[in-house]
Amino acid sequence: MTNKISQLTAAAGRVWSHPWGHRIRIWAAVVLVSLAGVVIGTMLLAQSQIPVGPFRADMSISPSIQGGTEVDIPPLGSLHLDSHDGPIHLKVALGSLDQQRTEALIEDPTAISAAGQSAVDDVTKGVLKLGLRALGAAIGCALLLSALIFRNVRRVAQAGVLALVVTGGSLGLAVGTIRPDSISEPRYEGLLVNAPAVVGDARRIADNYGRYADQLAQLVSNVSRIYTTVSSLPVEPSGNTTRILHVSDLHLNPTSWNVIKTVVKSWDIDAVVDTGDIVDWGSSAETTYVNSIGQLGVPYIYVRGNHDSSAIQAAVARQRNAQVLDNSITTVNGVTIAGIGDPEFTPDKSETPPAADANPADVPLLASGQRLATTISQSKTRVGVAMVHDPAMAPPLSGVVPVVLAGHTHKREVSLLPPPPTTTDGASASPAPSTPSTQPPEKTRLLVEGSTGGAGLRGLEKEDPTPLQLSVLYFDENQTLKAYDDIQLGGTGQSNVEMQRKVIGLEPEPTTDPSVFNGVTPGIVPSR
């Protein structure tokens, strides 16, 4: 047995010392170093950024046995395409959203129809550029690595040639096995699992927007013209008047900013208050949408909606004229405003209504409203306005503050909140209002704004798009709401603006949709 082992050891030694054995070892080392350089170079440097429609897309190549393409669309998820074979995997991540490119795309109906082909061309150019970058990165890294290890020009050249063959062959195999039809059979992950059901809606949205966008410029100019009619009406409070513009639920509609700017200028607005849902998904790609806040030229007070993430809230706070209220209080031109953000983040609209017998302390919306009511009651300054996103947060504020502003429902409503329940000893169950205790609890008027963004793209899913709605509120020097103007920009086929001025205390006061009620002709403003 010992002799056999000795014989095998001697044979292995002869093979190891044979010139061919030495060559094999050298070639194996060259192959390993070259492949290592290809992998390292591809992983580190085979990346590029290209514009795809309104997005900035990050493209990268990585080694893979199965090949294929992955498209990441944060925060919706990703889709996977069986686009090609070979040891190369292509990843496309849609990153930041360019606001100017987005506005140009939406404002031009012809650009919407051409966006698909443009995106294909952009991706094709990006893939070619990325392939050349990957080839150069793989060869360069292989040459550098072999030079550090072998310190031999011949070995370095061999490693470079081998890297060229491996990388070029892999790219050639991927190109030769491209399956264009794979884009029609993607595999979805994340929220995009519902994508097949959304495609039909997206097509209807594009068709409807082509008709709707043609009228928006005319609608905005009508806002200015109708103001010349209402400015002479003697219904504004006397003395120092503060004009506050209430907007809500912009939902990424770039046209909303044009409307808001027009109203701010025409009505001489002192401040804009936004009751949330300024975007759709709360993703980092949507943060650039709020940059238009800085162009309004007046204070912008904002509370977070259920579609707005903490990243969106932080982006709003970074605007030089914006102030975020989250269980906090501020004063603008003599009017003290309190506000709190929506406690729920449900951009996919997965909302579960509370049970009828649920404890209010266990209902996030009511609990948040109660927190704000406590903050207001403890304030040393009288609070005139409270801001929430969901009207379901308003009940705890009854009797605590005279006016509550909300949004969320995409439907304008005005009502008086029921008085707070009383305990067995006759005391109110809500926190004491920030007024002297000798005064009775004041009535609380709830003003729910419609969608200033026309519910975003969701509003175009129907045959008649959701109208754009916003309101101008008039406060006197005592923070008392004296009147409000409800403005509505019509939908498809209605190139007009409806406006209704309502004076507080005059009957009848509507409890729902104050822009349309008996005795008011659309587009005509009634006098006092």
XYZ file of C-alpha atoms in Angstrom:
528
model
C 0.000 0.000 0.000
C 2.846 2.332 0.921
C 4.584 1.552 -2.361
C 1.438 2.443 -4.371
C 1.125 5.778 -2.597
C 4.762 6.514 -3.251
C 4.350 5.643 -6.922
C 1.322 7.940 -7.270
C 3.145 10.757 -5.537
C 6.121 10.350 -7.825
C 3.858 10.328 -10.915
C 2.101 13.503 -9.743
C 5.456 15.131 -9.181
C 6.590 14.255 -12.706
C 3.364 15.676 -14.174
C 3.648 18.825 -12.045
C 7.254 19.381 -13.145
C 6.547 18.567 -16.801
C 6.634 21.633 -19.128
C 3.003 21.020 -20.202
C 1.913 20.899 -16.571
C 3.538 24.279 -16.053
C 1.742 25.698 -19.093
C -1.601 24.371 -17.904
C -1.092 26.008 -14.530
C -0.231 29.313 -16.166
C -3.257 29.187 -18.482
C -5.567 28.257 -15.612
C -4.268 31.237 -13.650
C -4.752 33.537 -16.665
C -8.314 32.272 -17.140
C -9.211 32.758 -13.465
C -7.674 36.233 -13.315
C -9.375 37.245 -16.576
C -12.793 35.973 -15.450
C -12.344 37.695 -12.099
C -11.543 40.940 -13.896
C -14.622 40.560 -16.132
C -16.929 39.980 -13.149
C -15.436 42.809 -11.061
C -15.416 45.284 -13.943
C -18.986 44.454 -14.927
C -20.328 44.665 -11.384
C -18.581 47.955 -10.571
C -18.555 49.900 -13.818
C -21.187 48.493 -16.193
C -23.739 51.131 -15.180
C -25.211 54.179 -16.869
C -28.033 56.678 -16.454
C -30.310 57.669 -19.324
C -33.546 59.686 -19.686
C -36.585 57.500 -20.422
C -39.653 59.671 -20.911
C -40.035 61.821 -17.759
C -37.793 59.499 -15.709
C -34.091 59.097 -15.127
C -33.365 55.400 -15.553
C -30.379 53.671 -13.951
C -29.265 50.744 -16.142
C -26.777 48.079 -15.130
C -25.450 44.701 -16.301
C -24.534 41.848 -14.004
C -23.465 38.211 -14.525
C -26.370 35.779 -14.460
C -27.017 32.232 -15.562
C -30.623 32.808 -16.633
C -30.274 36.189 -18.357
C -33.479 38.224 -18.678
C -34.393 41.818 -17.785
C -35.730 43.358 -14.570
C -37.511 46.731 -14.530
C -37.862 48.346 -11.086
C -40.613 50.953 -10.700
C -40.460 52.185 -7.100
C -42.589 52.012 -5.049
C -44.932 49.942 -7.221
C -42.648 46.934 -7.524
C -40.918 45.389 -10.512
C -41.578 43.399 -13.665
C -39.364 40.638 -15.047
C -38.992 39.891 -18.756
C -37.657 36.725 -20.334
C -35.992 38.977 -22.892
C -32.828 37.005 -23.746
C -30.573 34.090 -22.847
C -26.966 34.110 -21.806
C -24.890 34.972 -18.760
C -25.945 38.639 -18.703
C -28.797 40.145 -16.682
C -30.057 43.656 -17.510
C -31.600 45.776 -14.740
C -33.472 49.035 -15.372
C -34.445 51.116 -12.319
C -36.699 54.112 -12.881
C -35.315 56.750 -10.539
C -36.003 60.477 -10.162
C -38.866 62.192 -11.964
C -37.960 65.289 -13.972
C -40.763 67.776 -13.340
C -40.162 69.853 -16.481
C -40.151 66.771 -18.698
C -43.281 65.503 -16.937
C -45.163 68.775 -17.446
C -44.102 68.932 -21.091
C -45.292 65.366 -21.607
C -48.696 65.918 -19.994
C -49.389 69.351 -21.467
C -48.780 68.112 -25.025
C -51.368 65.474 -26.017
C -49.269 64.410 -29.029
C -46.324 63.702 -26.728
C -48.400 61.171 -24.790
C -49.032 59.055 -27.872
C -45.372 59.288 -28.931
C -44.011 58.551 -25.461
C -44.070 54.778 -25.952
C -41.949 54.793 -29.108
C -39.646 57.429 -27.625
C -39.110 55.278 -24.543
C -38.224 52.263 -26.735
C -35.669 54.340 -28.640
C -34.214 55.714 -25.406
C -33.840 52.243 -23.931
C -32.312 50.858 -27.141
C -29.673 53.589 -27.219
C -29.056 53.140 -23.517
C -28.532 49.377 -23.889
C -26.034 49.860 -26.734
C -24.144 52.434 -24.710
C -24.205 50.186 -21.663
C -22.924 47.204 -23.700
C -19.911 49.162 -24.913
C -19.275 50.415 -21.391
C -19.464 46.868 -20.017
C -17.033 45.606 -22.691
C -14.522 48.335 -21.909
C -14.899 47.908 -18.140
C -14.391 44.127 -18.319
C -11.298 44.333 -20.511
C -9.774 47.207 -18.547
C -10.307 45.512 -15.190
C -8.917 42.196 -16.499
C -5.787 43.948 -17.814
C -5.260 45.816 -14.558
C -5.739 42.733 -12.395
C -3.435 40.537 -14.519
C -0.776 43.265 -14.548
C -0.790 43.371 -10.744
C -0.559 39.582 -10.431
C 1.633 38.381 -13.318
C 3.773 41.447 -14.095
C 4.248 39.951 -17.546
C 3.219 41.681 -20.775
C 2.378 38.424 -22.500
C 0.163 37.204 -19.672
C -1.539 40.599 -19.465
C -2.274 40.528 -23.203
C -3.660 36.981 -22.929
C -5.934 38.016 -20.080
C -7.162 41.010 -22.103
C -7.939 38.914 -25.162
C -9.744 36.327 -23.059
C -11.830 39.078 -21.378
C -12.738 40.425 -24.824
C -13.836 36.980 -26.004
C -15.875 36.207 -22.868
C -17.599 39.587 -22.625
C -18.140 39.991 -26.365
C -19.441 36.431 -26.633
C -21.856 36.973 -23.751
C -23.168 40.196 -25.259
C -23.442 38.539 -28.663
C -25.391 35.627 -27.188
C -27.774 38.035 -25.466
C -28.321 39.997 -28.694
C -28.777 36.833 -30.726
C -31.441 35.468 -28.402
C -33.512 38.654 -27.930
C -37.230 37.962 -27.719
C -39.133 41.252 -28.428
C -42.478 39.645 -27.640
C -41.409 39.046 -24.033
C -42.566 42.549 -23.092
C -46.157 41.414 -23.545
C -45.693 38.566 -21.062
C -43.992 40.093 -18.012
C -43.923 38.604 -14.528
C -44.999 41.147 -11.908
C -43.864 41.626 -8.326
C -45.036 44.080 -5.651
C -48.031 46.332 -6.266
C -47.639 45.755 -10.007
C -49.349 42.381 -9.674
C -52.500 44.362 -10.553
C -50.897 45.851 -13.675
C -52.864 43.792 -16.221
C -56.094 45.238 -14.824
C -54.694 48.786 -14.922
C -53.639 48.806 -18.569
C -57.152 49.450 -19.798
C -57.570 52.361 -17.368
C -54.270 53.880 -18.441
C -55.375 53.854 -22.070
C -58.664 55.559 -21.205
C -56.745 58.136 -19.163
C -54.518 58.985 -22.148
C -57.534 59.349 -24.434
C -59.460 61.506 -21.954
C -56.490 63.707 -21.142
C -55.996 64.534 -24.791
C -59.429 66.189 -24.757
C -59.152 67.593 -21.256
C -55.735 69.249 -21.610
C -56.878 71.312 -24.607
C -59.279 73.207 -22.349
C -57.115 73.839 -19.288
C -55.413 77.003 -20.549
C -58.815 78.521 -21.301
C -60.099 77.475 -17.878
C -57.223 79.168 -16.076
C -57.777 82.409 -17.968
C -61.480 82.241 -17.089
C -60.527 82.277 -13.404
C -58.977 85.694 -13.883
C -61.942 87.007 -15.842
C -64.512 85.837 -13.335
C -62.585 87.560 -10.553
C -63.216 90.933 -12.155
C -66.922 90.241 -11.644
C -66.768 89.183 -7.998
C -64.201 91.709 -6.775
C -66.814 94.461 -6.683
C -69.303 92.540 -4.559
C -69.667 94.069 -1.050
C -69.525 90.797 0.857
C -66.013 90.823 2.265
C -65.570 91.495 5.989
C -64.714 95.027 6.894
C -61.428 95.993 8.499
C -58.359 93.812 8.151
C -59.295 90.893 5.922
C -57.136 87.780 5.600
C -57.653 85.743 2.455
C -56.652 82.096 2.660
C -56.767 79.724 -0.293
C -57.763 76.156 0.621
C -56.466 73.418 -1.716
C -56.362 69.662 -1.274
C -55.656 66.386 -3.072
C -53.488 67.699 -5.910
C -52.402 64.111 -6.705
C -49.432 65.054 -8.907
C -51.490 67.086 -11.381
C -49.009 69.699 -12.749
C -51.882 71.845 -14.018
C -52.977 72.489 -10.442
C -50.022 74.804 -9.877
C -51.090 77.049 -12.773
C -54.585 77.329 -11.330
C -53.281 78.017 -7.817
C -50.872 80.699 -9.075
C -53.698 82.426 -10.955
C -55.988 82.468 -7.920
C -53.193 83.627 -5.598
C -52.497 86.580 -7.881
C -56.084 87.481 -8.779
C -57.545 87.159 -5.265
C -54.496 88.710 -3.546
C -54.168 85.621 -1.339
C -52.293 85.933 1.970
C -51.588 82.208 2.425
C -52.337 78.810 0.907
C -53.414 75.892 3.114
C -53.114 72.342 1.756
C -54.942 69.509 3.506
C -52.849 66.741 2.010
C -52.507 64.100 -0.714
C -50.215 66.332 -2.720
C -48.834 63.212 -4.502
C -50.042 59.714 -5.356
C -47.618 57.129 -3.976
C -45.303 58.999 -1.605
C -42.207 57.784 -3.466
C -38.890 59.627 -3.634
C -39.437 60.082 -7.381
C -42.406 62.344 -6.593
C -40.584 64.760 -4.287
C -39.671 67.141 -7.131
C -43.372 67.812 -7.733
C -43.564 70.004 -4.619
C -40.827 72.355 -5.879
C -43.534 74.572 -7.399
C -44.567 75.601 -3.882
C -41.643 78.002 -3.761
C -42.954 79.839 -6.845
C -46.274 80.867 -5.278
C -44.806 83.785 -3.340
C -47.047 83.353 -0.271
C -46.864 81.150 2.852
C -47.864 77.531 2.191
C -49.277 75.616 5.184
C -49.487 71.839 4.714
C -50.627 68.715 6.529
C -49.772 65.205 5.358
C -52.407 63.072 3.593
C -52.708 59.302 3.461
C -50.941 59.287 0.053
C -48.057 61.408 1.373
C -45.051 59.723 2.956
C -42.616 61.213 5.445
C -40.250 61.815 2.501
C -42.906 63.947 0.792
C -43.553 65.828 4.037
C -39.820 66.533 4.350
C -39.682 67.724 0.724
C -42.508 70.189 1.403
C -40.766 71.410 4.559
C -37.645 72.194 2.515
C -39.521 74.780 0.427
C -38.591 78.274 1.590
C -42.204 79.473 2.002
C -43.722 76.224 3.320
C -44.550 75.137 6.843
C -45.596 71.624 7.783
C -48.047 71.229 10.651
C -47.994 67.922 12.492
C -49.759 68.445 15.812
C -48.418 71.990 15.811
C -49.660 75.575 15.514
C -48.663 78.590 13.425
C -49.997 82.107 12.820
C -50.305 83.690 9.374
C -51.429 87.303 8.968
C -53.314 87.242 12.263
C -55.016 83.870 11.752
C -53.761 81.081 14.038
C -53.838 77.663 12.372
C -53.350 74.233 13.946
C -52.887 71.029 12.005
C -51.930 67.371 12.160
C -50.984 64.856 9.453
C -52.961 61.779 8.545
C -51.788 58.906 10.794
C -52.297 56.352 8.036
C -50.141 55.871 4.936
C -52.278 53.985 2.429
C -51.282 54.998 -1.123
C -52.798 51.766 -2.433
C -56.161 52.879 -0.934
C -56.274 49.821 1.352
C -58.335 51.538 4.022
C -60.419 49.618 6.554
C -63.243 51.593 8.172
C -63.424 51.278 11.963
C -66.094 49.114 13.532
C -69.173 50.873 14.868
C -68.425 49.832 18.440
C -64.675 50.571 18.223
C -63.038 52.507 21.011
C -62.122 55.988 19.658
C -58.714 55.664 21.310
C -58.073 52.598 19.144
C -59.073 54.345 15.882
C -55.992 56.129 14.469
C -57.984 58.872 12.732
C -60.029 59.767 15.811
C -56.991 59.469 18.062
C -55.081 61.951 15.882
C -58.017 64.346 15.935
C -58.099 64.061 19.714
C -54.363 64.816 19.922
C -54.853 67.986 17.888
C -57.855 68.983 20.009
C -55.744 68.636 23.147
C -52.944 70.716 21.600
C -55.417 73.455 20.667
C -57.043 73.474 24.096
C -53.648 73.859 25.753
C -52.580 76.707 23.469
C -52.309 80.151 25.040
C -53.365 81.687 21.717
C -56.886 81.357 20.353
C -56.845 79.024 17.350
C -59.145 80.000 14.496
C -58.584 77.131 12.037
C -57.724 73.447 12.340
C -56.370 71.422 9.405
C -56.772 67.652 8.979
C -56.746 65.465 5.901
C -59.547 62.990 6.499
C -62.911 64.390 7.694
C -63.077 61.331 9.985
C -60.449 63.101 12.114
C -62.720 66.100 12.724
C -65.286 64.948 15.374
C -62.948 65.443 18.384
C -62.470 69.072 17.257
C -66.153 69.933 17.650
C -66.531 72.865 20.026
C -62.759 73.296 20.245
C -62.167 75.423 17.140
C -64.623 77.335 14.912
C -63.390 76.077 11.518
C -61.990 72.703 10.478
C -60.553 72.217 6.971
C -60.248 68.755 5.397
C -60.007 66.973 2.045
C -59.598 63.287 1.129
C -63.093 62.602 -0.256
C -62.633 64.510 -3.555
C -66.068 65.991 -2.933
C -66.796 69.459 -1.599
C -68.989 69.497 1.497
C -69.830 72.088 4.150
C -71.485 71.130 7.434
C -71.647 71.872 11.146
C -70.083 69.222 13.350
C -72.420 67.713 15.956
C -71.766 69.169 19.408
C -69.405 67.122 21.569
C -71.097 64.555 23.845
C -71.556 65.593 27.449
C -70.765 63.595 30.544
C -73.253 62.777 33.257
C -72.389 65.988 35.127
C -73.133 68.075 32.048
C -69.515 68.791 31.126
C -68.298 68.429 27.547
C -66.376 65.257 26.734
C -64.043 67.149 24.369
C -61.118 69.236 25.574
C -62.067 72.726 26.619
C -61.731 75.213 23.721
C -59.022 77.817 23.787
C -61.542 80.520 24.773
C -62.564 81.826 28.198
C -64.561 79.276 30.164
C -67.448 81.725 30.599
C -68.273 81.416 26.896
C -70.249 78.426 25.609
C -68.469 76.027 23.217
C -68.531 77.533 19.742
C -70.084 75.803 16.758
C -67.560 74.116 14.518
C -67.958 74.407 10.764
C -66.332 71.611 8.708
C -65.257 72.601 5.177
C -64.228 69.596 3.082
C -62.485 70.626 -0.131
C -62.783 68.762 -3.410
C -59.721 67.702 -5.354
C -57.675 70.659 -6.594
C -55.891 68.184 -8.860
C -59.078 66.703 -10.242
C -58.121 63.490 -8.373
C -54.974 63.294 -10.536
C -54.938 60.658 -13.259
C -57.571 58.695 -11.363
C -60.001 61.501 -12.096
C -59.637 60.829 -15.829
C -60.677 57.189 -15.624
C -64.327 58.196 -16.007
C -65.838 59.611 -19.137
C -66.177 63.026 -17.420
C -63.000 63.948 -15.535
C -63.273 65.033 -11.926
C -63.400 68.867 -11.766
C -60.662 70.913 -10.113
C -61.943 72.577 -6.933
C -60.483 75.118 -4.505
C -61.862 77.763 -2.129
C -60.957 81.268 -0.952
C -61.737 81.875 2.742
C -62.216 85.365 4.195
C -61.341 85.960 7.872
C -61.743 89.205 9.801
C -59.386 90.602 12.433
C -61.022 88.361 15.077
C -60.204 85.164 13.077
C -63.888 84.785 12.274
C -64.813 83.227 8.944
C -67.110 85.725 7.219
C -67.368 84.375 3.680
C -65.860 81.925 1.232
C -65.639 81.597 -2.541
C -65.912 78.107 -3.991
C -64.201 77.814 -7.378
C -64.686 74.877 -9.731
C -63.045 74.293 -13.091
C -65.307 72.190 -15.300
C -64.468 68.839 -16.862
C -64.478 67.634 -20.435
C -66.730 69.656 -22.725
C -67.163 72.443 -20.130
C -64.751 75.272 -20.845
C -66.110 77.375 -18.016
C -65.483 78.219 -14.398
C -68.204 78.098 -11.768
C -67.868 80.227 -8.653
C -70.167 80.607 -5.668
C -69.656 83.170 -2.918
C -71.260 82.266 0.394
C -71.618 84.727 3.252
C -71.663 83.141 6.698
C -74.919 83.773 8.552
C -77.131 84.211 5.505
C -79.648 81.455 4.902
C -79.832 78.965 3.429
C -76.286 77.668 3.948
C -75.645 74.522 1.897
C -74.365 71.414 3.620
C -73.037 69.759 0.486
C -71.628 70.903 -2.857
C -72.113 74.641 -2.272
C -71.190 75.438 -5.889
C -74.487 74.116 -7.214
C -77.787 74.830 -5.478
C -81.122 76.427 -6.272
C -80.954 80.007 -7.436
C -77.336 79.897 -8.674
C -76.487 79.819 -12.344
C -73.143 78.178 -13.204
C -70.547 80.807 -13.972
C -72.654 83.631 -12.501
C -71.851 84.952 -9.043
C -74.890 85.992 -6.974
C -74.838 89.298 -5.208
C -75.495 89.741 -1.518
